[in-house]
Amino acid sequence: MTPVNRSLNRRHFLQTGLAAGAWLGVASSRTFAASPNNEIRLGFIGCGGRGGQLINLFKELDEVKIAGLYDPDPRRAAGAKNGSRTNPTIFSSLEDLLESDDIDAVVIAACNHWHCLAAIMAMEAGKDVYVEKPLSHTQWEGQQVVAAARKYNRICQVGTQQRSDPMQAEIKKFLHEEKALGEIQSARVNRYGQRGPIGKRSTPLKIDSNVDYNMWLGPAQDEPIYRNNLHYDWHWDWNTGSGEMGNWGVHVLDDLRNNVFRDQVSLPKRIFGGGGRVAWNDAGDTPNVHFVYFDTGSIPVVIGLSNLKEIGSAKHPGPGSGYIAYCEGGRFEGQRGRAVAYDSDGKKIKSFKGTGGNTLHQQNFIDAVRSRNSSILNTDVLVGHHSTGWCNLANIAFQSGSTFSHEAAKEIDGGEGVWSSLLEETEKHLASHNIKMESSEIKLSPLLTVDAEKEKFVGEHSEQANNLLKRQYRKGFEVPEIA
């Protein structure tokens, strides 16, 4: 491949703290050209748990080579190299990997707060991008990734791998073409997965000297960390993560958008919800109990989420990680790799078995890279942006909330009963942990109205919510606005 020519490269940008647009202003004219033996050479940005899993998936594909690795913690890159089978180059900097003529496409499995900036940098450098979910840390920066993919004509797939499970086509045929259960009247999404506290230190965590902490932070603010571990538990800190809503919620909400709405609803019209971080007294600030109502303009949707143990009879309906479509003639319960349809009497009438989508999703990306045809992607960047958007809005609702009250919660009285049922179940679940729903520990947002086309809040209470659509970026790591 022909190297990208720049008057100002990214390394200089990072060293001097110049605005991101200065580097991005020199648009790449680079086009894909496979290596002589037709291999597609992948560079991995982020080599931790998910990065290692993706290496294992991609390395099994024909004519795909794991060619390069970068991680701010070099020990993680070294560990990934040991499992790669192809002796990839460990790059000492992100800029070196992106500027390398030996890398055709990148796989981004870094922390959430790095996804968008790394994706934009890679596409400007002429690389195609496979980026893990959630696409964005904030809604605004997700818009910029979509714009970059279109501007630079890059292939960009988001890692909601269940989209590539052939079972999904069978489900949509069953629900929408055959209408085997009649019309869908309401829907519920679940993510009930037990976790534990992340600790609460009295003094800030000392960062290991092996870690390039400036690069690990990237766009995030340099704030003291009071949890016990740097890695993974960044999920539960708003500065770097998106909580369980962005971690697993994006998967189950993407399933909903795909199978219930067939992607015809990009974002909800109104959103209402709350939750709290309760029981643990740890250093996390994202909710470990979260409940949200989405007014889509057609089928009402709720999501219930908890990381607390389910005790006694305080249990949720349906799969722990999945969705329920309540229909005229029964209900449909879907989750990763399987689904079941029940009639109105609760009798099972059909089962579906899938693969979960791994390997197929990665192959789908490689096929699109080879063909230069983004239309064949199962999770094109815009689709991933919209699914992530439901999570971003849900998190904004929580952050915009004040003390929960039953009276305020009645502002939504429709929804075919799914909202009131979710509240009742959540109250019982919290009570099993000796937590009162109507207390200072639980928040509830105002009812927020969304302009789905402009991807912003409008009307009453919109000012505070709109302030959370974009973050403050650390100097030198600003996500650029793509014109």
CSV table of C-alpha atoms in Angstrom, one decimal:
chain,number,residue,atom,x,y,z
A,1,MET,CA,0.0,0.0,0.0
A,2,THR,CA,1.0,3.6,-0.6
A,3,PRO,CA,1.7,5.3,2.7
A,4,VAL,CA,-0.5,8.3,3.7
A,5,ASN,CA,1.2,11.6,3.2
A,6,ARG,CA,0.5,14.2,5.8
A,7,SER,CA,1.9,17.6,6.6
A,8,LEU,CA,1.1,17.1,10.2
A,9,ASN,CA,1.0,13.6,11.6
A,10,ARG,CA,-0.7,12.2,14.6
A,11,ARG,CA,2.4,11.8,16.7
A,12,HIS,CA,3.1,15.5,16.4
A,13,PHE,CA,-0.5,16.2,17.3
A,14,LEU,CA,-0.3,14.1,20.5
A,15,GLN,CA,3.0,15.6,21.5
A,16,THR,CA,1.9,19.2,21.0
A,17,GLY,CA,-1.7,19.0,22.1
A,18,LEU,CA,-2.9,20.5,18.8
A,19,ALA,CA,-6.6,20.2,18.0
A,20,ALA,CA,-7.5,16.9,16.4
A,21,GLY,CA,-8.8,18.6,13.3
A,22,ALA,CA,-5.3,19.7,12.4
A,23,TRP,CA,-4.2,16.1,11.8
A,24,LEU,CA,-7.5,15.1,10.3
A,25,GLY,CA,-7.5,18.0,7.9
A,26,VAL,CA,-5.2,16.1,5.6
A,27,ALA,CA,-7.7,13.6,4.2
A,28,SER,CA,-6.4,10.2,3.2
A,29,SER,CA,-6.6,9.2,-0.4
A,30,ARG,CA,-5.5,5.6,0.5
A,31,THR,CA,-7.6,2.8,-0.9
A,32,PHE,CA,-7.6,-0.9,0.1
A,33,ALA,CA,-5.2,-3.2,-1.7
A,34,ALA,CA,-4.7,-6.6,-0.3
A,35,SER,CA,-1.2,-7.9,0.4
A,36,PRO,CA,0.4,-9.9,-2.4
A,37,ASN,CA,-0.9,-13.2,-1.1
A,38,ASN,CA,-4.4,-11.7,-0.7
A,39,GLU,CA,-4.2,-11.6,3.1
A,40,ILE,CA,-6.0,-9.0,5.0
A,41,ARG,CA,-3.7,-7.8,7.7
A,42,LEU,CA,-5.3,-6.7,11.0
A,43,GLY,CA,-4.0,-4.4,13.7
A,44,PHE,CA,-5.5,-4.7,17.1
A,45,ILE,CA,-6.0,-1.6,19.3
A,46,GLY,CA,-6.6,-2.9,22.8
A,47,CYS,CA,-5.4,-6.4,23.7
A,48,GLY,CA,-7.2,-7.2,27.0
A,49,GLY,CA,-10.0,-9.7,27.5
A,50,ARG,CA,-12.2,-8.8,24.5
A,51,GLY,CA,-9.2,-8.0,22.3
A,52,GLY,CA,-7.8,-11.5,23.0
A,53,GLN,CA,-11.2,-13.1,22.2
A,54,LEU,CA,-11.4,-11.2,18.9
A,55,ILE,CA,-7.9,-12.3,18.0
A,56,ASN,CA,-8.9,-15.9,18.5
A,57,LEU,CA,-12.0,-15.4,16.3
A,58,PHE,CA,-10.2,-13.5,13.4
A,59,LYS,CA,-7.2,-15.8,13.3
A,60,GLU,CA,-9.4,-18.7,12.3
A,61,LEU,CA,-10.6,-16.9,9.1
A,62,ASP,CA,-9.0,-17.7,5.8
A,63,GLU,CA,-6.4,-15.3,4.4
A,64,VAL,CA,-6.5,-13.1,7.5
A,65,LYS,CA,-3.4,-12.3,9.4
A,66,ILE,CA,-3.0,-10.8,12.9
A,67,ALA,CA,-0.3,-8.4,11.9
A,68,GLY,CA,0.0,-5.8,14.6
A,69,LEU,CA,-0.9,-5.1,18.2
A,70,TYR,CA,-1.0,-2.0,20.4
A,71,ASP,CA,-2.1,-1.6,24.0
A,72,PRO,CA,-1.1,1.1,26.5
A,73,ASP,CA,-0.2,-1.8,28.8
A,74,PRO,CA,2.5,-3.6,26.8
A,75,ARG,CA,2.1,-6.8,28.9
A,76,ARG,CA,-1.3,-7.2,27.4
A,77,ALA,CA,0.0,-6.8,23.9
A,78,ALA,CA,2.7,-9.4,24.7
A,79,GLY,CA,0.1,-11.8,26.0
A,80,ALA,CA,-2.0,-11.4,22.9
A,81,LYS,CA,1.0,-12.0,20.7
A,82,ASN,CA,1.6,-15.3,22.4
A,83,GLY,CA,-1.9,-16.4,21.4
A,84,SER,CA,-1.9,-15.0,17.9
A,85,ARG,CA,-0.1,-17.7,16.0
A,86,THR,CA,1.2,-15.3,13.4
A,87,ASN,CA,4.0,-13.4,15.3
A,88,PRO,CA,2.5,-9.9,14.9
A,89,THR,CA,4.4,-6.7,15.4
A,90,ILE,CA,3.9,-5.1,18.8
A,91,PHE,CA,3.8,-1.4,18.1
A,92,SER,CA,5.2,1.0,20.7
A,93,SER,CA,2.6,3.6,19.8
A,94,LEU,CA,-0.9,3.9,18.3
A,95,GLU,CA,0.4,6.3,15.7
A,96,ASP,CA,3.0,3.7,14.5
A,97,LEU,CA,0.3,1.1,14.0
A,98,LEU,CA,-2.0,3.5,12.1
A,99,GLU,CA,0.8,4.7,9.9
A,100,SER,CA,2.1,1.2,9.1
A,101,ASP,CA,1.7,0.1,5.5
A,102,ASP,CA,1.5,-3.5,6.7
A,103,ILE,CA,-1.9,-2.9,8.4
A,104,ASP,CA,-5.0,-3.0,6.2
A,105,ALA,CA,-7.7,-2.8,8.9
A,106,VAL,CA,-7.9,-2.3,12.6
A,107,VAL,CA,-9.9,-4.0,15.4
A,108,ILE,CA,-10.7,-1.7,18.3
A,109,ALA,CA,-11.3,-3.3,21.7
A,110,ALA,CA,-10.0,-0.5,23.9
A,111,CYS,CA,-12.0,1.1,26.7
A,112,ASN,CA,-15.3,2.7,25.7
A,113,HIS,CA,-14.0,6.2,25.9
A,114,TRP,CA,-11.4,5.4,23.2
A,115,HIS,CA,-13.7,3.8,20.6
A,116,CYS,CA,-14.6,6.8,18.6
A,117,LEU,CA,-11.3,8.7,18.6
A,118,ALA,CA,-9.4,5.5,17.6
A,119,ALA,CA,-12.0,4.7,14.9
A,120,ILE,CA,-11.8,8.2,13.4
A,121,MET,CA,-8.0,8.2,13.5
A,122,ALA,CA,-7.9,4.8,11.8
A,123,MET,CA,-10.3,5.7,9.0
A,124,GLU,CA,-8.6,9.0,8.3
A,125,ALA,CA,-5.4,6.9,8.0
A,126,GLY,CA,-7.0,4.7,5.3
A,127,LYS,CA,-7.8,1.8,7.5
A,128,ASP,CA,-11.1,-0.1,7.7
A,129,VAL,CA,-12.5,-0.6,11.2
A,130,TYR,CA,-14.1,-3.2,13.3
A,131,VAL,CA,-15.0,-1.5,16.6
A,132,GLU,CA,-16.4,-3.1,19.7
A,133,LYS,CA,-19.7,-2.1,21.2
A,134,PRO,CA,-20.8,0.3,22.4
A,135,LEU,CA,-19.8,2.4,19.4
A,136,SER,CA,-19.6,5.6,21.4
A,137,HIS,CA,-19.1,7.0,24.9
A,138,THR,CA,-21.4,9.9,24.0
A,139,GLN,CA,-24.0,10.4,21.3
A,140,TRP,CA,-22.2,13.3,19.6
A,141,GLU,CA,-19.0,11.4,19.1
A,142,GLY,CA,-20.9,8.5,17.6
A,143,GLN,CA,-22.2,10.9,15.0
A,144,GLN,CA,-18.7,11.8,14.1
A,145,VAL,CA,-17.7,8.2,13.5
A,146,VAL,CA,-20.6,7.7,11.1
A,147,ALA,CA,-19.6,10.9,9.3
A,148,ALA,CA,-16.0,9.8,9.1
A,149,ALA,CA,-16.9,6.4,7.6
A,150,ARG,CA,-18.9,8.1,4.9
A,151,LYS,CA,-16.3,10.9,4.3
A,152,TYR,CA,-13.3,8.6,4.0
A,153,ASN,CA,-15.3,5.7,2.3
A,154,ARG,CA,-14.3,3.2,4.9
A,155,ILE,CA,-15.8,-0.1,6.0
A,156,CYS,CA,-16.9,0.2,9.6
A,157,GLN,CA,-18.5,-2.7,11.5
A,158,VAL,CA,-19.7,-2.5,15.1
A,159,GLY,CA,-19.3,-5.6,17.3
A,160,THR,CA,-22.9,-6.6,18.0
A,161,GLN,CA,-22.1,-10.1,16.8
A,162,GLN,CA,-25.6,-11.5,17.3
A,163,ARG,CA,-26.6,-9.6,14.1
A,164,SER,CA,-24.7,-12.2,12.1
A,165,ASP,CA,-26.6,-15.2,13.6
A,166,PRO,CA,-28.8,-16.7,10.9
A,167,MET,CA,-31.4,-17.3,13.5
A,168,GLN,CA,-32.3,-13.6,13.4
A,169,ALA,CA,-33.7,-13.9,9.9
A,170,GLU,CA,-35.9,-16.8,11.0
A,171,ILE,CA,-37.2,-14.8,13.9
A,172,LYS,CA,-38.1,-11.8,11.8
A,173,LYS,CA,-39.9,-14.1,9.3
A,174,PHE,CA,-41.9,-15.7,12.2
A,175,LEU,CA,-42.8,-12.5,13.9
A,176,HIS,CA,-43.4,-10.2,10.9
A,177,GLU,CA,-44.0,-12.1,7.7
A,178,GLU,CA,-46.0,-15.0,9.2
A,179,LYS,CA,-47.3,-13.0,12.1
A,180,ALA,CA,-47.5,-16.3,14.0
A,181,LEU,CA,-48.3,-14.5,17.3
A,182,GLY,CA,-50.3,-11.7,15.8
A,183,GLU,CA,-49.3,-8.0,16.2
A,184,ILE,CA,-46.6,-7.1,18.7
A,185,GLN,CA,-48.2,-4.9,21.4
A,186,SER,CA,-45.3,-4.2,23.8
A,187,ALA,CA,-41.7,-5.3,24.5
A,188,ARG,CA,-39.4,-5.8,27.4
A,189,VAL,CA,-35.6,-6.0,27.4
A,190,ASN,CA,-33.7,-7.6,30.3
A,191,ARG,CA,-30.1,-7.6,31.5
A,192,TYR,CA,-29.9,-9.3,34.9
A,193,GLY,CA,-26.4,-10.4,35.5
A,194,GLN,CA,-24.9,-10.6,38.9
A,195,ARG,CA,-21.6,-8.7,39.6
A,196,GLY,CA,-19.8,-7.6,42.7
A,197,PRO,CA,-18.4,-4.3,44.1
A,198,ILE,CA,-15.2,-2.9,42.7
A,199,GLY,CA,-13.8,-1.6,46.0
A,200,LYS,CA,-13.5,1.8,47.5
A,201,ARG,CA,-10.0,2.9,48.3
A,202,SER,CA,-9.1,5.7,50.8
A,203,THR,CA,-6.2,6.8,48.6
A,204,PRO,CA,-6.0,6.9,44.8
A,205,LEU,CA,-4.9,3.8,42.9
A,206,LYS,CA,-1.3,3.9,42.0
A,207,ILE,CA,-0.9,3.3,38.3
A,208,ASP,CA,1.6,0.6,37.3
A,209,SER,CA,4.7,2.2,35.7
A,210,ASN,CA,4.5,-0.3,32.8
A,211,VAL,CA,1.2,1.4,31.7
A,212,ASP,CA,1.4,4.4,29.4
A,213,TYR,CA,-1.3,6.1,31.4
A,214,ASN,CA,-1.5,9.2,29.3
A,215,MET,CA,-2.5,7.0,26.3
A,216,TRP,CA,-4.8,4.9,28.5
A,217,LEU,CA,-6.7,8.0,29.6
A,218,GLY,CA,-6.8,9.4,26.1
A,219,PRO,CA,-10.0,11.5,25.8
A,220,ALA,CA,-10.9,10.9,29.5
A,221,GLN,CA,-10.2,13.4,32.3
A,222,ASP,CA,-7.3,12.8,34.5
A,223,GLU,CA,-9.1,12.1,37.7
A,224,PRO,CA,-8.0,10.0,40.7
A,225,ILE,CA,-9.2,6.4,40.7
A,226,TYR,CA,-10.5,5.0,43.9
A,227,ARG,CA,-11.4,1.5,42.7
A,228,ASN,CA,-9.1,-1.5,43.2
A,229,ASN,CA,-8.3,-2.3,39.6
A,230,LEU,CA,-7.4,-0.2,36.5
A,231,HIS,CA,-8.5,-2.7,33.9
A,232,TYR,CA,-12.0,-3.8,33.2
A,233,ASP,CA,-13.6,-2.0,36.1
A,234,TRP,CA,-13.4,1.2,34.1
A,235,HIS,CA,-16.8,0.1,32.8
A,236,TRP,CA,-18.4,1.4,36.1
A,237,ASP,CA,-16.9,4.9,36.0
A,238,TRP,CA,-18.7,7.5,33.8
A,239,ASN,CA,-15.3,9.0,32.9
A,240,THR,CA,-14.3,5.9,30.9
A,241,GLY,CA,-17.3,3.6,30.7
A,242,SER,CA,-21.0,3.4,30.1
A,243,GLY,CA,-22.1,1.1,32.9
A,244,GLU,CA,-24.0,-2.1,32.3
A,245,MET,CA,-26.3,-0.3,29.9
A,246,GLY,CA,-23.4,0.2,27.5
A,247,ASN,CA,-21.7,-3.1,28.3
A,248,TRP,CA,-24.6,-5.6,27.9
A,249,GLY,CA,-27.6,-3.3,27.4
A,250,VAL,CA,-26.4,-2.5,23.9
A,251,HIS,CA,-26.5,-6.2,22.9
A,252,VAL,CA,-30.1,-6.8,24.1
A,253,LEU,CA,-31.4,-3.4,22.8
A,254,ASP,CA,-29.8,-4.1,19.4
A,255,ASP,CA,-31.6,-7.5,19.4
A,256,LEU,CA,-34.8,-5.6,20.0
A,257,ARG,CA,-34.2,-3.0,17.3
A,258,ASN,CA,-33.3,-5.8,14.9
A,259,ASN,CA,-36.1,-8.3,15.5
A,260,VAL,CA,-39.0,-6.3,16.9
A,261,PHE,CA,-38.5,-3.1,15.0
A,262,ARG,CA,-36.5,-4.3,12.0
A,263,ASP,CA,-34.4,-1.2,12.5
A,264,GLN,CA,-37.3,1.1,11.6
A,265,VAL,CA,-37.0,3.0,14.9
A,266,SER,CA,-33.6,4.7,15.1
A,267,LEU,CA,-34.1,6.4,18.5
A,268,PRO,CA,-37.1,6.6,20.8
A,269,LYS,CA,-39.3,9.7,20.8
A,270,ARG,CA,-39.5,10.0,24.6
A,271,ILE,CA,-37.5,8.4,27.4
A,272,PHE,CA,-38.2,8.1,31.2
A,273,GLY,CA,-36.2,6.2,33.7
A,274,GLY,CA,-33.9,5.9,36.7
A,275,GLY,CA,-32.1,3.6,39.0
A,276,GLY,CA,-29.2,3.7,41.5
A,277,ARG,CA,-25.9,2.3,42.5
A,278,VAL,CA,-26.9,0.6,45.7
A,279,ALA,CA,-25.9,-2.1,48.2
A,280,TRP,CA,-22.2,-2.1,47.5
A,281,ASN,CA,-20.8,1.3,48.7
A,282,ASP,CA,-18.0,1.1,46.2
A,283,ALA,CA,-16.2,3.6,44.0
A,284,GLY,CA,-18.4,3.0,40.9
A,285,ASP,CA,-20.8,5.7,39.8
A,286,THR,CA,-22.8,4.0,37.1
A,287,PRO,CA,-26.1,2.3,38.2
A,288,ASN,CA,-26.2,-1.3,39.1
A,289,VAL,CA,-30.0,-1.2,39.0
A,290,HIS,CA,-31.5,0.7,36.0
A,291,PHE,CA,-35.0,0.8,34.7
A,292,VAL,CA,-36.1,2.8,31.6
A,293,TYR,CA,-39.3,3.4,29.5
A,294,PHE,CA,-38.9,4.1,25.7
A,295,ASP,CA,-41.7,5.7,23.8
A,296,THR,CA,-41.1,4.6,20.2
A,297,GLY,CA,-44.2,6.1,18.8
A,298,SER,CA,-45.5,2.5,18.1
A,299,ILE,CA,-44.5,-0.4,20.3
A,300,PRO,CA,-43.8,0.7,23.9
A,301,VAL,CA,-40.5,-0.7,25.3
A,302,VAL,CA,-39.0,-1.0,28.8
A,303,ILE,CA,-35.6,-2.3,29.9
A,304,GLY,CA,-34.8,-3.7,33.3
A,305,LEU,CA,-31.2,-4.1,34.4
A,306,SER,CA,-29.6,-5.2,37.6
A,307,ASN,CA,-26.2,-6.5,38.8
A,308,LEU,CA,-27.6,-7.5,42.2
A,309,LYS,CA,-28.4,-11.0,43.2
A,310,GLU,CA,-32.0,-12.1,42.8
A,311,ILE,CA,-33.3,-13.2,46.1
A,312,GLY,CA,-36.3,-15.4,46.8
A,313,SER,CA,-39.4,-14.6,44.6
A,314,ALA,CA,-38.0,-11.2,43.5
A,315,LYS,CA,-37.3,-12.4,40.0
A,316,HIS,CA,-37.7,-11.0,36.5
A,317,PRO,CA,-39.8,-12.6,33.7
A,318,GLY,CA,-38.1,-13.9,30.6
A,319,PRO,CA,-34.4,-14.4,29.8
A,320,GLY,CA,-31.7,-12.8,32.0
A,321,SER,CA,-30.1,-11.3,29.0
A,322,GLY,CA,-32.6,-10.9,26.2
A,323,TYR,CA,-36.0,-9.5,25.3
A,324,ILE,CA,-39.7,-10.4,25.4
A,325,ALA,CA,-42.2,-9.4,22.6
A,326,TYR,CA,-45.7,-9.4,24.1
A,327,CYS,CA,-48.1,-10.2,21.2
A,328,GLU,CA,-51.8,-10.6,20.5
A,329,GLY,CA,-51.5,-14.4,20.5
A,330,GLY,CA,-48.7,-15.0,23.0
A,331,ARG,CA,-45.2,-13.9,23.7
A,332,PHE,CA,-41.8,-14.3,22.1
A,333,GLU,CA,-38.6,-14.6,24.2
A,334,GLY,CA,-35.3,-14.1,22.5
A,335,GLN,CA,-31.7,-14.2,23.7
A,336,ARG,CA,-28.2,-14.8,22.3
A,337,GLY,CA,-28.2,-18.1,20.4
A,338,ARG,CA,-31.8,-19.2,21.1
A,339,ALA,CA,-35.4,-18.1,21.3
A,340,VAL,CA,-38.8,-19.6,22.2
A,341,ALA,CA,-42.4,-18.7,21.2
A,342,TYR,CA,-45.4,-19.3,23.5
A,343,ASP,CA,-49.1,-19.1,22.8
A,344,SER,CA,-51.6,-17.2,25.0
A,345,ASP,CA,-51.9,-20.2,27.4
A,346,GLY,CA,-48.1,-20.3,27.9
A,347,LYS,CA,-47.6,-23.4,25.8
A,348,LYS,CA,-44.3,-23.5,23.9
A,349,ILE,CA,-45.1,-23.6,20.1
A,350,LYS,CA,-41.7,-23.1,18.5
A,351,SER,CA,-38.0,-23.0,19.4
A,352,PHE,CA,-35.2,-21.3,17.6
A,353,LYS,CA,-31.5,-22.2,17.9
A,354,GLY,CA,-28.6,-20.0,16.7
A,355,THR,CA,-24.9,-19.6,16.9
A,356,GLY,CA,-24.5,-16.4,18.8
A,357,GLY,CA,-22.9,-14.8,15.7
A,358,ASN,CA,-19.2,-15.0,16.6
A,359,THR,CA,-16.9,-15.9,13.7
A,360,LEU,CA,-19.8,-15.1,11.2
A,361,HIS,CA,-19.7,-11.5,12.3
A,362,GLN,CA,-16.0,-11.2,11.9
A,363,GLN,CA,-16.2,-13.0,8.5
A,364,ASN,CA,-18.9,-10.5,7.5
A,365,PHE,CA,-16.5,-7.7,8.2
A,366,ILE,CA,-13.7,-9.3,6.2
A,367,ASP,CA,-16.0,-10.0,3.3
A,368,ALA,CA,-17.0,-6.3,3.2
A,369,VAL,CA,-13.4,-5.2,3.3
A,370,ARG,CA,-12.5,-7.4,0.4
A,371,SER,CA,-15.5,-6.4,-1.7
A,372,ARG,CA,-15.3,-2.7,-0.7
A,373,ASN,CA,-19.1,-3.0,-0.2
A,374,SER,CA,-20.3,-1.6,3.2
A,375,SER,CA,-23.9,-2.5,2.3
A,376,ILE,CA,-23.3,-6.1,3.1
A,377,LEU,CA,-22.3,-5.3,6.7
A,378,ASN,CA,-24.6,-6.8,9.3
A,379,THR,CA,-23.9,-4.0,11.7
A,380,ASP,CA,-22.9,-1.0,9.6
A,381,VAL,CA,-21.6,1.9,11.7
A,382,LEU,CA,-25.0,3.7,11.4
A,383,VAL,CA,-26.9,0.7,12.7
A,384,GLY,CA,-24.4,0.4,15.6
A,385,HIS,CA,-24.7,4.1,16.3
A,386,HIS,CA,-28.5,3.9,16.7
A,387,SER,CA,-28.4,0.9,18.9
A,388,THR,CA,-25.7,2.5,21.1
A,389,GLY,CA,-27.9,5.6,21.1
A,390,TRP,CA,-30.7,3.9,23.1
A,391,CYS,CA,-28.0,3.1,25.7
A,392,ASN,CA,-26.6,6.7,25.7
A,393,LEU,CA,-30.1,8.2,26.2
A,394,ALA,CA,-30.9,5.7,28.9
A,395,ASN,CA,-27.7,6.7,30.7
A,396,ILE,CA,-28.5,10.4,30.3
A,397,ALA,CA,-32.0,9.8,31.8
A,398,PHE,CA,-30.3,8.3,34.9
A,399,GLN,CA,-27.8,11.1,35.2
A,400,SER,CA,-30.6,13.7,34.8
A,401,GLY,CA,-32.6,12.2,37.6
A,402,SER,CA,-33.6,13.3,41.1
A,403,THR,CA,-35.1,11.4,44.0
A,404,PHE,CA,-37.6,8.7,42.9
A,405,SER,CA,-41.2,9.1,43.8
A,406,HIS,CA,-44.2,6.8,42.9
A,407,GLU,CA,-46.2,9.9,42.0
A,408,ALA,CA,-43.7,11.1,39.5
A,409,ALA,CA,-43.3,7.6,38.0
A,410,LYS,CA,-47.0,7.6,37.1
A,411,GLU,CA,-46.3,10.2,34.4
A,412,ILE,CA,-46.2,7.3,32.1
A,413,ASP,CA,-49.5,5.4,32.5
A,414,GLY,CA,-49.7,3.6,29.2
A,415,GLY,CA,-47.2,1.2,27.7
A,416,GLU,CA,-49.6,-1.8,27.8
A,417,GLY,CA,-48.6,-2.3,31.5
A,418,VAL,CA,-44.9,-3.1,30.9
A,419,TRP,CA,-43.7,0.1,32.7
A,420,SER,CA,-45.9,-0.5,35.9
A,421,SER,CA,-44.9,-4.2,35.9
A,422,LEU,CA,-41.2,-3.3,35.7
A,423,LEU,CA,-41.5,-0.8,38.5
A,424,GLU,CA,-43.3,-3.3,40.7
A,425,GLU,CA,-40.7,-6.0,40.0
A,426,THR,CA,-37.8,-3.5,40.6
A,427,GLU,CA,-39.3,-2.4,43.9
A,428,LYS,CA,-39.6,-6.0,45.1
A,429,HIS,CA,-36.0,-6.7,43.9
A,430,LEU,CA,-34.7,-3.7,45.8
A,431,ALA,CA,-36.7,-4.6,48.9
A,432,SER,CA,-35.0,-8.0,49.0
A,433,HIS,CA,-31.8,-6.1,49.5
A,434,ASN,CA,-33.4,-3.8,52.2
A,435,ILE,CA,-33.5,-0.8,49.8
A,436,LYS,CA,-36.6,1.3,49.5
A,437,MET,CA,-37.6,2.3,46.0
A,438,GLU,CA,-38.8,5.7,47.2
A,439,SER,CA,-35.6,6.9,48.8
A,440,SER,CA,-32.6,9.1,48.2
A,441,GLU,CA,-30.7,6.0,46.8
A,442,ILE,CA,-33.0,5.7,43.8
A,443,LYS,CA,-33.3,8.4,41.1
A,444,LEU,CA,-36.0,9.1,38.5
A,445,SER,CA,-35.6,11.3,35.5
A,446,PRO,CA,-38.1,13.8,34.1
A,447,LEU,CA,-39.9,12.7,31.0
A,448,LEU,CA,-37.5,13.6,28.2
A,449,THR,CA,-38.5,14.3,24.6
A,450,VAL,CA,-36.1,13.3,21.8
A,451,ASP,CA,-35.8,14.7,18.3
A,452,ALA,CA,-34.7,11.5,16.7
A,453,GLU,CA,-33.6,13.1,13.5
A,454,LYS,CA,-31.4,15.7,15.1
A,455,GLU,CA,-30.4,13.3,17.9
A,456,LYS,CA,-31.0,15.8,20.7
A,457,PHE,CA,-33.5,16.5,23.4
A,458,VAL,CA,-36.2,19.1,23.0
A,459,GLY,CA,-38.8,20.8,25.1
A,460,GLU,CA,-39.0,20.8,28.9
A,461,HIS,CA,-35.9,19.6,30.8
A,462,SER,CA,-33.9,19.4,27.5
A,463,GLU,CA,-31.1,21.7,28.5
A,464,GLN,CA,-29.6,19.5,31.2
A,465,ALA,CA,-30.0,16.4,29.1
A,466,ASN,CA,-28.4,18.0,26.0
A,467,ASN,CA,-25.3,18.9,28.1
A,468,LEU,CA,-24.7,15.2,28.4
A,469,LEU,CA,-24.7,14.4,24.7
A,470,LYS,CA,-21.1,15.4,24.4
A,471,ARG,CA,-18.2,15.2,26.9
A,472,GLN,CA,-15.3,17.5,27.7
A,473,TYR,CA,-12.2,16.0,26.1
A,474,ARG,CA,-8.8,16.1,27.6
A,475,LYS,CA,-6.5,18.5,25.7
A,476,GLY,CA,-4.7,16.7,22.9
A,477,PHE,CA,-7.3,13.9,22.6
A,478,GLU,CA,-10.3,15.8,21.3
A,479,VAL,CA,-12.7,13.9,19.1
A,480,PRO,CA,-13.0,16.1,16.0
A,481,GLU,CA,-16.2,17.2,14.4
A,482,ILE,CA,-16.3,15.7,10.9
A,483,ALA,CA,-17.8,17.9,8.2
